[in-house]
Short mmCIF file of C-alpha atoms and ligand atoms in Angstrom, two decimals:
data_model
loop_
_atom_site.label_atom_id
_atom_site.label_comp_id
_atom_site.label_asym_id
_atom_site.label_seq_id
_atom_site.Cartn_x
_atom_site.Cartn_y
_atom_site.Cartn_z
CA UNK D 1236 126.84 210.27 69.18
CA UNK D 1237 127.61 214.13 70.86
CA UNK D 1238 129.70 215.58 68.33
CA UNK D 1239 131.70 218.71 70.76
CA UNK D 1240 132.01 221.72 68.22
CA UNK D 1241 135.18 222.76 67.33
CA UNK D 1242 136.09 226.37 68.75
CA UNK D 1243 139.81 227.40 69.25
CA UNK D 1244 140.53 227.62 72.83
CA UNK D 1245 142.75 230.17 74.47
CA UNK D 1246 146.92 230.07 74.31
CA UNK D 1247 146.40 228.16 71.14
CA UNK D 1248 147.65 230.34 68.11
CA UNK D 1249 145.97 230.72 64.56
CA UNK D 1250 146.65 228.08 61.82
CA UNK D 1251 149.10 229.53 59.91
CA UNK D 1252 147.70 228.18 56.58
CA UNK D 1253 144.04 228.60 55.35
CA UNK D 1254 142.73 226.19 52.80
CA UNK D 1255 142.91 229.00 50.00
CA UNK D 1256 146.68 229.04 50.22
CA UNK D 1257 146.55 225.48 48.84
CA UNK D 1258 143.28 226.02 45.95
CA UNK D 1259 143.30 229.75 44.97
CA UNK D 1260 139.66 230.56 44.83
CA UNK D 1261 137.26 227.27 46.63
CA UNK D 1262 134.52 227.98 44.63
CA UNK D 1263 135.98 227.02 41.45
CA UNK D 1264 138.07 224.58 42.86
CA UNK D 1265 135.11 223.13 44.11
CA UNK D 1266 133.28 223.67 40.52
CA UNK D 1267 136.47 222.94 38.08
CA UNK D 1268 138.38 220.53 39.84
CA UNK D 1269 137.15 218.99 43.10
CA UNK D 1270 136.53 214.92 42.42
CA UNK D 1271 136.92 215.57 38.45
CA UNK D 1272 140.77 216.32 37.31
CA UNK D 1273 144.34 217.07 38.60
CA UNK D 1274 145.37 220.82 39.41
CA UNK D 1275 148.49 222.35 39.41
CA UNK D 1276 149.02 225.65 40.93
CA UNK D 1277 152.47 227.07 40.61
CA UNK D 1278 153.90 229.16 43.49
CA UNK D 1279 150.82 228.54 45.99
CA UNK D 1280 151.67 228.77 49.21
CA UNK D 1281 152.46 232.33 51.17
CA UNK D 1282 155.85 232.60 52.24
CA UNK D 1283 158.85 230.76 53.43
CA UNK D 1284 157.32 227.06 53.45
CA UNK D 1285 160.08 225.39 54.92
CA UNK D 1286 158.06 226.72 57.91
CA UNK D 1287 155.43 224.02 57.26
CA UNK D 1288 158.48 221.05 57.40
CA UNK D 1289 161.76 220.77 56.73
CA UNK D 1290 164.59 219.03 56.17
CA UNK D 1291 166.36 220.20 58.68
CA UNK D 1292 163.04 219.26 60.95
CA UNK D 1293 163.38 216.14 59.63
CA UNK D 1294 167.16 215.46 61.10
CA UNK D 1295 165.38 216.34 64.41
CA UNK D 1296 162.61 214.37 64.51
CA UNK D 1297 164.50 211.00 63.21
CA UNK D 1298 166.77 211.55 66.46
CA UNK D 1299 163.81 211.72 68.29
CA UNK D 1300 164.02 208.11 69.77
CA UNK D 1301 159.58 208.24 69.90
CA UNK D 1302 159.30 208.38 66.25
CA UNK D 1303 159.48 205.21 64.62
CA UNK D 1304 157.16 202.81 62.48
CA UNK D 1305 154.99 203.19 61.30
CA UNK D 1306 155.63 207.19 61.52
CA UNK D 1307 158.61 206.29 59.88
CA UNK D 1308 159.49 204.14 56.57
CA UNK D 1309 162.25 203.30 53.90
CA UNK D 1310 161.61 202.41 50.36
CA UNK D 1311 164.58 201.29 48.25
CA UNK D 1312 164.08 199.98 44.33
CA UNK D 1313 160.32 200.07 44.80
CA UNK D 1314 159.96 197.61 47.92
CA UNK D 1315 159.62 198.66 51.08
CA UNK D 1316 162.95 198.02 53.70
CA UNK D 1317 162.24 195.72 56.69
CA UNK D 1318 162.31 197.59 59.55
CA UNK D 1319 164.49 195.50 61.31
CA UNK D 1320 166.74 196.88 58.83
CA UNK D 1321 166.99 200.49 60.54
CA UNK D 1322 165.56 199.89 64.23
CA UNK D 1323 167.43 198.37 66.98
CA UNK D 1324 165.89 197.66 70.56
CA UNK D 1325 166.37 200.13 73.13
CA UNK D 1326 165.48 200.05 77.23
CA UNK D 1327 163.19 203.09 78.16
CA UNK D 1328 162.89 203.58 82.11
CA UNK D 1329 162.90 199.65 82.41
CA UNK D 1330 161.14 198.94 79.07
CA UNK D 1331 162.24 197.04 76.14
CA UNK D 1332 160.94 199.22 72.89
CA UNK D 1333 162.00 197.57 70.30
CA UNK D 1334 161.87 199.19 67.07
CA UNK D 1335 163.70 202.85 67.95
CA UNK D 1336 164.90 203.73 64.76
CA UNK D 1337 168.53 204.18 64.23
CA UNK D 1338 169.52 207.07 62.71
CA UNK D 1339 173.14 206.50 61.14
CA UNK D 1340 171.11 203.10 59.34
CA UNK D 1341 168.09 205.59 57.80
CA UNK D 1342 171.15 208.08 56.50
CA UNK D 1343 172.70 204.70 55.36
CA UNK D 1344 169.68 203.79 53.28
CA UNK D 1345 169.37 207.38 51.57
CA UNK D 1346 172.98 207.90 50.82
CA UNK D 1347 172.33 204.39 49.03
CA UNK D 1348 169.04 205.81 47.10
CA UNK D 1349 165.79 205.18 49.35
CA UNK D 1350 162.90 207.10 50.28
CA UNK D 1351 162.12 207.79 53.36
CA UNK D 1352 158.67 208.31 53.88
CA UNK D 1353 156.92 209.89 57.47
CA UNK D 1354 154.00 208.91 57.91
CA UNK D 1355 151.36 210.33 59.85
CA UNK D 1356 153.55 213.63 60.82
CA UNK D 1357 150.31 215.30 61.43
CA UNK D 1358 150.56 213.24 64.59
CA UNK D 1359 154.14 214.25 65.46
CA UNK D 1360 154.40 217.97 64.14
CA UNK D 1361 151.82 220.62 65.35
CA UNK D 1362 152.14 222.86 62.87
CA UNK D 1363 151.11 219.93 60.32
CA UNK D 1364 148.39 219.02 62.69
CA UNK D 1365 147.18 222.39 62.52
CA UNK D 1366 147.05 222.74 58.66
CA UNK D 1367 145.64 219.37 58.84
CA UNK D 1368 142.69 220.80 60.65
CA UNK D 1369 142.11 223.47 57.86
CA UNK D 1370 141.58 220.45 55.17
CA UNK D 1371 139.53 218.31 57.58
CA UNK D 1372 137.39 220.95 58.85
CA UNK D 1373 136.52 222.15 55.18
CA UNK D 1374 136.40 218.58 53.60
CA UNK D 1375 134.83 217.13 56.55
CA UNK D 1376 137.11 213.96 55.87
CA UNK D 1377 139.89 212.29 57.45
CA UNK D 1378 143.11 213.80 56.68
CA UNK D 1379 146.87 212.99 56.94
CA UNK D 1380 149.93 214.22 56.15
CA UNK D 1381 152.99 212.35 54.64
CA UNK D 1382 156.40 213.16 54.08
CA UNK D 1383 158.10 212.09 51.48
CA UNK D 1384 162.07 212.78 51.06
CA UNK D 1385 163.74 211.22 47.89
CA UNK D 1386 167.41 211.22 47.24
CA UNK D 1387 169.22 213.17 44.17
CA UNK D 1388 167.77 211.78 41.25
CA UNK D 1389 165.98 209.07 42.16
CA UNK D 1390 162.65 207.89 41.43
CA UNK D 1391 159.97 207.56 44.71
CA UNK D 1392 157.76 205.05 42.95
CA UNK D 1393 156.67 203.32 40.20
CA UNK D 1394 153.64 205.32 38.24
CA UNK D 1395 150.46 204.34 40.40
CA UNK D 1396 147.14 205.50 41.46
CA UNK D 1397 145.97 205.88 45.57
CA UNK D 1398 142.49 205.58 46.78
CA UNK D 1399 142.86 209.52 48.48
CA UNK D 1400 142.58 212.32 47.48
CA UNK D 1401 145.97 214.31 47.41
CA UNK D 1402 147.22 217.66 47.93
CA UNK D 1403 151.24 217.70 47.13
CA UNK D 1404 153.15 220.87 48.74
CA UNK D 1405 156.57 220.76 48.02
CA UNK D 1406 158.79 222.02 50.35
CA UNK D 1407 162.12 221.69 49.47
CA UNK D 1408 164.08 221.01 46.38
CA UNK D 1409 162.25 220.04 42.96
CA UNK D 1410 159.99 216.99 41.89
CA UNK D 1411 159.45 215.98 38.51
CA UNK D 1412 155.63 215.03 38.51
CA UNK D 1413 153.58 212.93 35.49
CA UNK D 1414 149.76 212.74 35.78
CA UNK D 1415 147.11 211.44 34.02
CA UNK D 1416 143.59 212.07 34.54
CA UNK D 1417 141.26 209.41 36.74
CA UNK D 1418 140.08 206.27 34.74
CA UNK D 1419 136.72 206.20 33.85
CA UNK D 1420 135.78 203.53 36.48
CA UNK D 1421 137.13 204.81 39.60
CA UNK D 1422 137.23 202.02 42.52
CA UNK D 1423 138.74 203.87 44.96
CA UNK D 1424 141.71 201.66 44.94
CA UNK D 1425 145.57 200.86 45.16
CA UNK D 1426 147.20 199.76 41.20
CA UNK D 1427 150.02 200.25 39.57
CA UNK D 1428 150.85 200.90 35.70
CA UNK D 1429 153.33 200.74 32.92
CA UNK D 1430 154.31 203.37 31.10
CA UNK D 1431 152.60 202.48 27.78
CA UNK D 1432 149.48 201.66 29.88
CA UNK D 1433 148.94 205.24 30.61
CA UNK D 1434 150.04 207.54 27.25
CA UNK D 1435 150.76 211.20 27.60
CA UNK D 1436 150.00 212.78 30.85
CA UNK D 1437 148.05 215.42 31.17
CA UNK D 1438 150.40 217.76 33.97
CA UNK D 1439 154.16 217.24 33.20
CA UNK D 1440 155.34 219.81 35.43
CA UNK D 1441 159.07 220.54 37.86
CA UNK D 1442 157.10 220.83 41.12
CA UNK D 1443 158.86 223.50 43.19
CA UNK D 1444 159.09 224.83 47.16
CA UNK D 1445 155.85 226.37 47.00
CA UNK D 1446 153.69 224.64 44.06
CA UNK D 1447 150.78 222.42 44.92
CA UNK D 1448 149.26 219.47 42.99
CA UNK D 1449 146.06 218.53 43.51
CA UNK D 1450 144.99 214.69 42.47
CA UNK D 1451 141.26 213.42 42.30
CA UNK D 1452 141.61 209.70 44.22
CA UNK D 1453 142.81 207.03 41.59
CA UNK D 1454 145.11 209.87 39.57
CA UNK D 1455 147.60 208.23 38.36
CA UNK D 1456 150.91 209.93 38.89
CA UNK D 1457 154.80 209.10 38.99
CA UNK D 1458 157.20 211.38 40.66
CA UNK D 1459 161.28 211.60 40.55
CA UNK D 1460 163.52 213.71 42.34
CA UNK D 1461 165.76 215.99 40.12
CA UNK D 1462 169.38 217.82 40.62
CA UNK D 1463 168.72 217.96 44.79
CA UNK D 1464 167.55 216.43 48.15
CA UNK D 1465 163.28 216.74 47.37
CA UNK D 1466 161.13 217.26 50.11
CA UNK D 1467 157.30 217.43 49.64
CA UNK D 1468 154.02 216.89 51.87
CA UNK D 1469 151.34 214.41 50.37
CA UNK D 1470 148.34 215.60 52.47
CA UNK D 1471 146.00 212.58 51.76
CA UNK D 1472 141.96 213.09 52.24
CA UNK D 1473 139.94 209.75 52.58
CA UNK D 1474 137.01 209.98 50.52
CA UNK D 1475 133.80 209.22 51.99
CA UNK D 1476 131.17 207.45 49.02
CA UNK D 1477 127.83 207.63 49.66
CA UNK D 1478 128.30 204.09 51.18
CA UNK D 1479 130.39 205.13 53.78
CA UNK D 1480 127.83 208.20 54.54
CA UNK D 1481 124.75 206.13 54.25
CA UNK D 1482 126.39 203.69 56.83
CA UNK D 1483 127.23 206.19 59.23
CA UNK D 1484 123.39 207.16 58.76
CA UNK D 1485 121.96 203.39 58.86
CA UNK D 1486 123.92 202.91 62.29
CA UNK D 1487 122.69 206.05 64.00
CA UNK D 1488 119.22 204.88 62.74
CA UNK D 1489 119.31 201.47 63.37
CA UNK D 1490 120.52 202.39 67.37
CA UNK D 1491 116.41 202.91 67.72
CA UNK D 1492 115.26 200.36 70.80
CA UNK D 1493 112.95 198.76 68.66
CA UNK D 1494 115.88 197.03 67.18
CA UNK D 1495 117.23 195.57 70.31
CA UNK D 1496 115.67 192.12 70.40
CA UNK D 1497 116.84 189.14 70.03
CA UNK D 1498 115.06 186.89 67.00
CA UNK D 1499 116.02 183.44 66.59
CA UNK D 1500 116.79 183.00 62.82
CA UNK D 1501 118.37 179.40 63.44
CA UNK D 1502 117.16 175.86 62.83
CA UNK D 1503 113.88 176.43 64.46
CA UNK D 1504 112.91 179.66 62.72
CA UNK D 1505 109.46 179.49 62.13
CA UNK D 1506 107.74 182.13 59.60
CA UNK D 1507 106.80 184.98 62.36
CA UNK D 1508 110.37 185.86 62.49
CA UNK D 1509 110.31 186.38 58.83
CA UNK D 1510 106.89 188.65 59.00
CA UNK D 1511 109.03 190.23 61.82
CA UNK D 1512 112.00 191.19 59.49
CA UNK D 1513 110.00 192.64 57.05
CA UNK D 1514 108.25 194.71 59.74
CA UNK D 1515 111.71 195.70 60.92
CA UNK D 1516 113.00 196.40 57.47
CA UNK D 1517 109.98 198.81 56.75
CA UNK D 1518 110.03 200.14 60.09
CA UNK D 1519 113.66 201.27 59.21
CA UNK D 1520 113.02 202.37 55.83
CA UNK D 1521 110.36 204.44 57.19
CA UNK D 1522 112.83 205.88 59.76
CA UNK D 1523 115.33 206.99 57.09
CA UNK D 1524 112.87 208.14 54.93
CA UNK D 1525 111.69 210.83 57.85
CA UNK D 1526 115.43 212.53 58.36
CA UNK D 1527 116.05 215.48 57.62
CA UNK D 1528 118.62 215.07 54.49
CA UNK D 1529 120.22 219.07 55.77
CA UNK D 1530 120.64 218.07 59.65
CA UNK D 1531 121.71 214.43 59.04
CA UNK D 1532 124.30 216.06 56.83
CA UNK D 1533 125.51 218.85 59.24
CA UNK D 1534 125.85 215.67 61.44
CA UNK D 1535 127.95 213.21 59.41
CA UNK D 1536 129.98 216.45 58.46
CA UNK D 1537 130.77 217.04 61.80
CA UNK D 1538 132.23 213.12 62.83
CA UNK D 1539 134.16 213.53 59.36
CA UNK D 1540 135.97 216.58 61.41
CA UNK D 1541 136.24 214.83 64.31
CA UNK D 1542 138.50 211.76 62.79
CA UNK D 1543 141.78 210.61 64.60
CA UNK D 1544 144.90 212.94 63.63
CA UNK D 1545 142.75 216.23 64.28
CA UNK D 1546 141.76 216.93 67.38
CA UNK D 1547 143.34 219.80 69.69
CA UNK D 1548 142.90 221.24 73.61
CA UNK D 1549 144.33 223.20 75.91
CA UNK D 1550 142.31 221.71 78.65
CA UNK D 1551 146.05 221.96 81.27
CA UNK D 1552 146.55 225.44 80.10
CA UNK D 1553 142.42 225.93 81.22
CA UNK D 1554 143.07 224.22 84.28
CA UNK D 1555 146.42 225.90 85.25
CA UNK D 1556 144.24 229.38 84.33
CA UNK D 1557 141.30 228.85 86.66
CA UNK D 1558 143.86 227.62 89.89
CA UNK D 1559 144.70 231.63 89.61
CA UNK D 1560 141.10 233.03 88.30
CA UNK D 1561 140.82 236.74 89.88
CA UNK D 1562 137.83 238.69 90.86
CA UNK D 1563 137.74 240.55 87.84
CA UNK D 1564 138.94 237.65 85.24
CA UNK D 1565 135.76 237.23 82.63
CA UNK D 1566 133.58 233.62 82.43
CA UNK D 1567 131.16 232.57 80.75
CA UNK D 1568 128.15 229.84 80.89
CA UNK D 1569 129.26 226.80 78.76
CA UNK D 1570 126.90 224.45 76.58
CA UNK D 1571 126.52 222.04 79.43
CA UNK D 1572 123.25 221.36 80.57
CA UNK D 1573 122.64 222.17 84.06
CA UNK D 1574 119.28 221.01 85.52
CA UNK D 1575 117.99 223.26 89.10
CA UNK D 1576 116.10 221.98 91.46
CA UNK D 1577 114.43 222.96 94.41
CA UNK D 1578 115.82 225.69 97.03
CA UNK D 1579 116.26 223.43 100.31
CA UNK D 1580 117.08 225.77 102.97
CA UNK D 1581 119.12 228.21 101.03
CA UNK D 1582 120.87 225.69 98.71
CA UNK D 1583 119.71 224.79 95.44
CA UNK D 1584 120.69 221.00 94.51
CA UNK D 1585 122.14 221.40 90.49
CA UNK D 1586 122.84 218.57 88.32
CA UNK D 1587 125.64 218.87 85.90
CA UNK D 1588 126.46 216.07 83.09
CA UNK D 1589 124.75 213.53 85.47
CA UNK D 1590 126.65 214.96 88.92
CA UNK D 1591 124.90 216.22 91.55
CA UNK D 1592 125.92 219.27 93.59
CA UNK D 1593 124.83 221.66 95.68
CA UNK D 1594 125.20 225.15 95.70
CA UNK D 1595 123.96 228.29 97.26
CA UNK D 1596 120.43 229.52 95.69
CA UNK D 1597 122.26 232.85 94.64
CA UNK D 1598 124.58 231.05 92.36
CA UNK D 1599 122.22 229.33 90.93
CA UNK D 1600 119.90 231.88 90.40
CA UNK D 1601 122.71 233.86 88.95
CA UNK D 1602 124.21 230.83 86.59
CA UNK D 1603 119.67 230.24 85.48
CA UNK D 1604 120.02 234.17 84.66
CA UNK D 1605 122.77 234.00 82.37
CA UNK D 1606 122.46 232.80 78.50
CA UNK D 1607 125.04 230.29 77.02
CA UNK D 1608 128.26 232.61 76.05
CA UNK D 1609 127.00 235.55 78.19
CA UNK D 1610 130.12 236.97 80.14
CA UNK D 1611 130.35 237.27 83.95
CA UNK D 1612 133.29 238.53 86.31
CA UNK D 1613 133.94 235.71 88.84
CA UNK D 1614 133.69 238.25 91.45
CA UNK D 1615 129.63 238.15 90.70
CA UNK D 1616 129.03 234.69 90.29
CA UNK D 1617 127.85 234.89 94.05
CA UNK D 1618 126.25 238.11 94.65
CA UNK D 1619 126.25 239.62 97.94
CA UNK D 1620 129.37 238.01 99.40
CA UNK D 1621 133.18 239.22 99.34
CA UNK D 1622 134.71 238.86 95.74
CA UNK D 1623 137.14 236.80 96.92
CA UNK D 1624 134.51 234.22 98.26
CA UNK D 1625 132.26 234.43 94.65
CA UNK D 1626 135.78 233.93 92.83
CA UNK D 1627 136.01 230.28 94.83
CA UNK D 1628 132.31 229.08 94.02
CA UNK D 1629 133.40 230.88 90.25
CA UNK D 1630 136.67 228.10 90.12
CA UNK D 1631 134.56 225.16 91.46
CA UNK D 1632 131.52 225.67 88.89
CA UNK D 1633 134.67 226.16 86.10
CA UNK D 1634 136.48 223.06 87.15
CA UNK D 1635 132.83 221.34 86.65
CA UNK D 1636 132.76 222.63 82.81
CA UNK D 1637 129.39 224.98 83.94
CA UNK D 1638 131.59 228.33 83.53
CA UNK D 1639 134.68 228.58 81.06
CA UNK D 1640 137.00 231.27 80.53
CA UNK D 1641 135.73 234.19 78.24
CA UNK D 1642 138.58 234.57 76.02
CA UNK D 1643 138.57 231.37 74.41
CA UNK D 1644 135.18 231.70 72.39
FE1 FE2 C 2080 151.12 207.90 45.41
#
């Protein structure tokens, strides 16, 4: 599968957040803590971090009539709340949605004790998608971000363990937080736990705006809101075992057309079939025993950074940009692979991702001169005609991804 890299195209700002603000030095998180034991790091996070979410955010976004489950959940005594409970059926321009969430019902439900819990907000709130890129991009996993907002006093849940790894950021008011360290057997799995079960924890801490928790997948941990409203992110990473890795590998492997036929394996199998399979099974063992472990690596890294809840463009802002490209306004040759072929009376026919154009044998002499990333003003993308004329063949080879703007490299 093409994998696009990840570069940060133009008019989109800087993530805020880098992945140090939440570990303090990544080489011995990676050494000390990563996959082995909680972490607590007091005062973490740069600055105000009501900028990441709020609670005031919050009051916007649950009148927002788009966000509703499963972005949105209430937990009350330690069940979940139907949602019938908080949504009510609404018409949208002739449509009949019918699980907008009421807002005077959710307030309802906290006033009375619940959590509500947002789910997903990495899919909502940019700036959460954004720090959720910093995590994914360095963990090369899926990441999401949830937030959780418990009442005075009240406990979220019962003590448990998740099968994620979790970053908690609190970001407004103060958490009391229990952990334990990992079990011994770790299944990557959902369980609860009583209280004698699990002995003395190991972090006992008042999680404040600012702090950050780190939990191992299968921590278990138990969490209750003290003297004020508590707002906190859990920023959960889905763990990929070697299972999930080797899968990924046996499916790119096993996509080989050598696999393709068709055996029959039903009543009337006879024993070729079988000398067939094992020729196939050693055939593929031979195949994964010939990649290279680095590349293969770099590859499955790369789809782990690429999972829903991540991705980002700005290909209207690009568009909008080359409908008023000037002569002078800088471009560059993309990755795409452009075949040439012959010059027919002055044109040359090019084939670009699979469509066919032609164009005059200048440009494309010009676009064979120039190496991927080299800059060019549009005004010379045709040499020897008017600028103006070299700027319209410069917006037509943009539009068909050859050129891209310089600045967004
Ligand atoms: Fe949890």
């Amino acid at each position: 599968m093409f994998v696009p890299r990840q570069r940060a195209p133009e008019g989109l700002k800087m993530n805020k957040y880098t992945f140090e603000d939440l570990v303090g030095d990544e080489k011995v998180f990676f050494a000390e803590d990563f996959n082995k034991k909680p972490m607590l790091r007091k005062e973490s996070m740069p600055g105000d971090v009501r900028d990441i979410l709020s609670i005031r955010k919050l009051d916007e976004l649950l009148h927002l009539e788009v966000v509703r489950p499963p972005y949105i959940k209430v937990n009350h005594n330690g069940s979940g709340v139907p949602e019938k409970g908080y949504t009510r059926s609404v018409v949208v321009q002739g449509v009949n949605i019918t699980d907008t969430v009421v807002p005077e019902k959710i307030y309802e439900l906290f006033r009375a004790g619940a959590t509500v819990t947002w789910c997903s907000l990495n899919q909502i709130v940019p700036e959460l998608r954004d720090f959720t890129r910093v995590i994914s991009d360095k963990m090369a996993v899926r990441t999401d971000v949830v937030g959780f907002m418990t009442p005075t006093g009240k406990r979220g849940y019962l003590p448990h363990h998740d099968p994620v790894d979790l970053f908690i950021v609190q970001l407004e008011g103060t958490k009391r937080w229990k952990l334990w360290n990992p079990p011994a057997e770790r299944l990557g799995d959902n369980a609860s736990y009583t209280d004698e079960q699990l002995g003395d924890p190991v972090i006992e801490v008042l999680l404040e705006p600012g702090d950050v928790l780190y939990l191992p997948y299968n921590t278990p941990h138990a969490a209750a809101a003290e003297d004020q409203v508590s707002l906190h992110l859990s920023i959960m990473m889905r763990p990929r075992m070697w299972k999930d890795l080797l899968r990924e590998t046996f499916e790119q492997v096993a996509d080989a057309p050598e696999f393709n036929e068709y055996p029959h394996i039903g009543t009337l199998r006879n024993s070729t079939v079988e000398s067939l399979f094992r020729q196939k099974v050693t055939s593929l063992a031979a195949r994964m025993d010939a990649l290279d472990a680095g590349s293969e690596l770099d590859r499955l890294a790369e789809l782990g950074r690429h999972m829903p809840g991540s991705s980002r463009g700005s290909t209207f802002q690009t568009i909008a940009e080359t409908d008023g490209l000037t002569p002078d306004a800088l471009l560059r040759r993309t990755g795409a692979s452009v075949e040439f072929g012959a010059n027919d009376g002055g044109r040359t026919e090019m084939t670009v991702n699979g469509h066919r154009i032609a164009v005059p044998a200048q440009v494309a002499e010009r676009l064979a001169s120039l190496d991927e990333g080299e800059p060019i003003p549009a005004g010379e993308v045709f040499p020897g005609v008017p600028a103006e004329r070299s700027t319209k063949a410069a917006q037509g080879l943009t539009r068909l991804g050859v050129l891209e703007m310089a600045g967004a490299r």
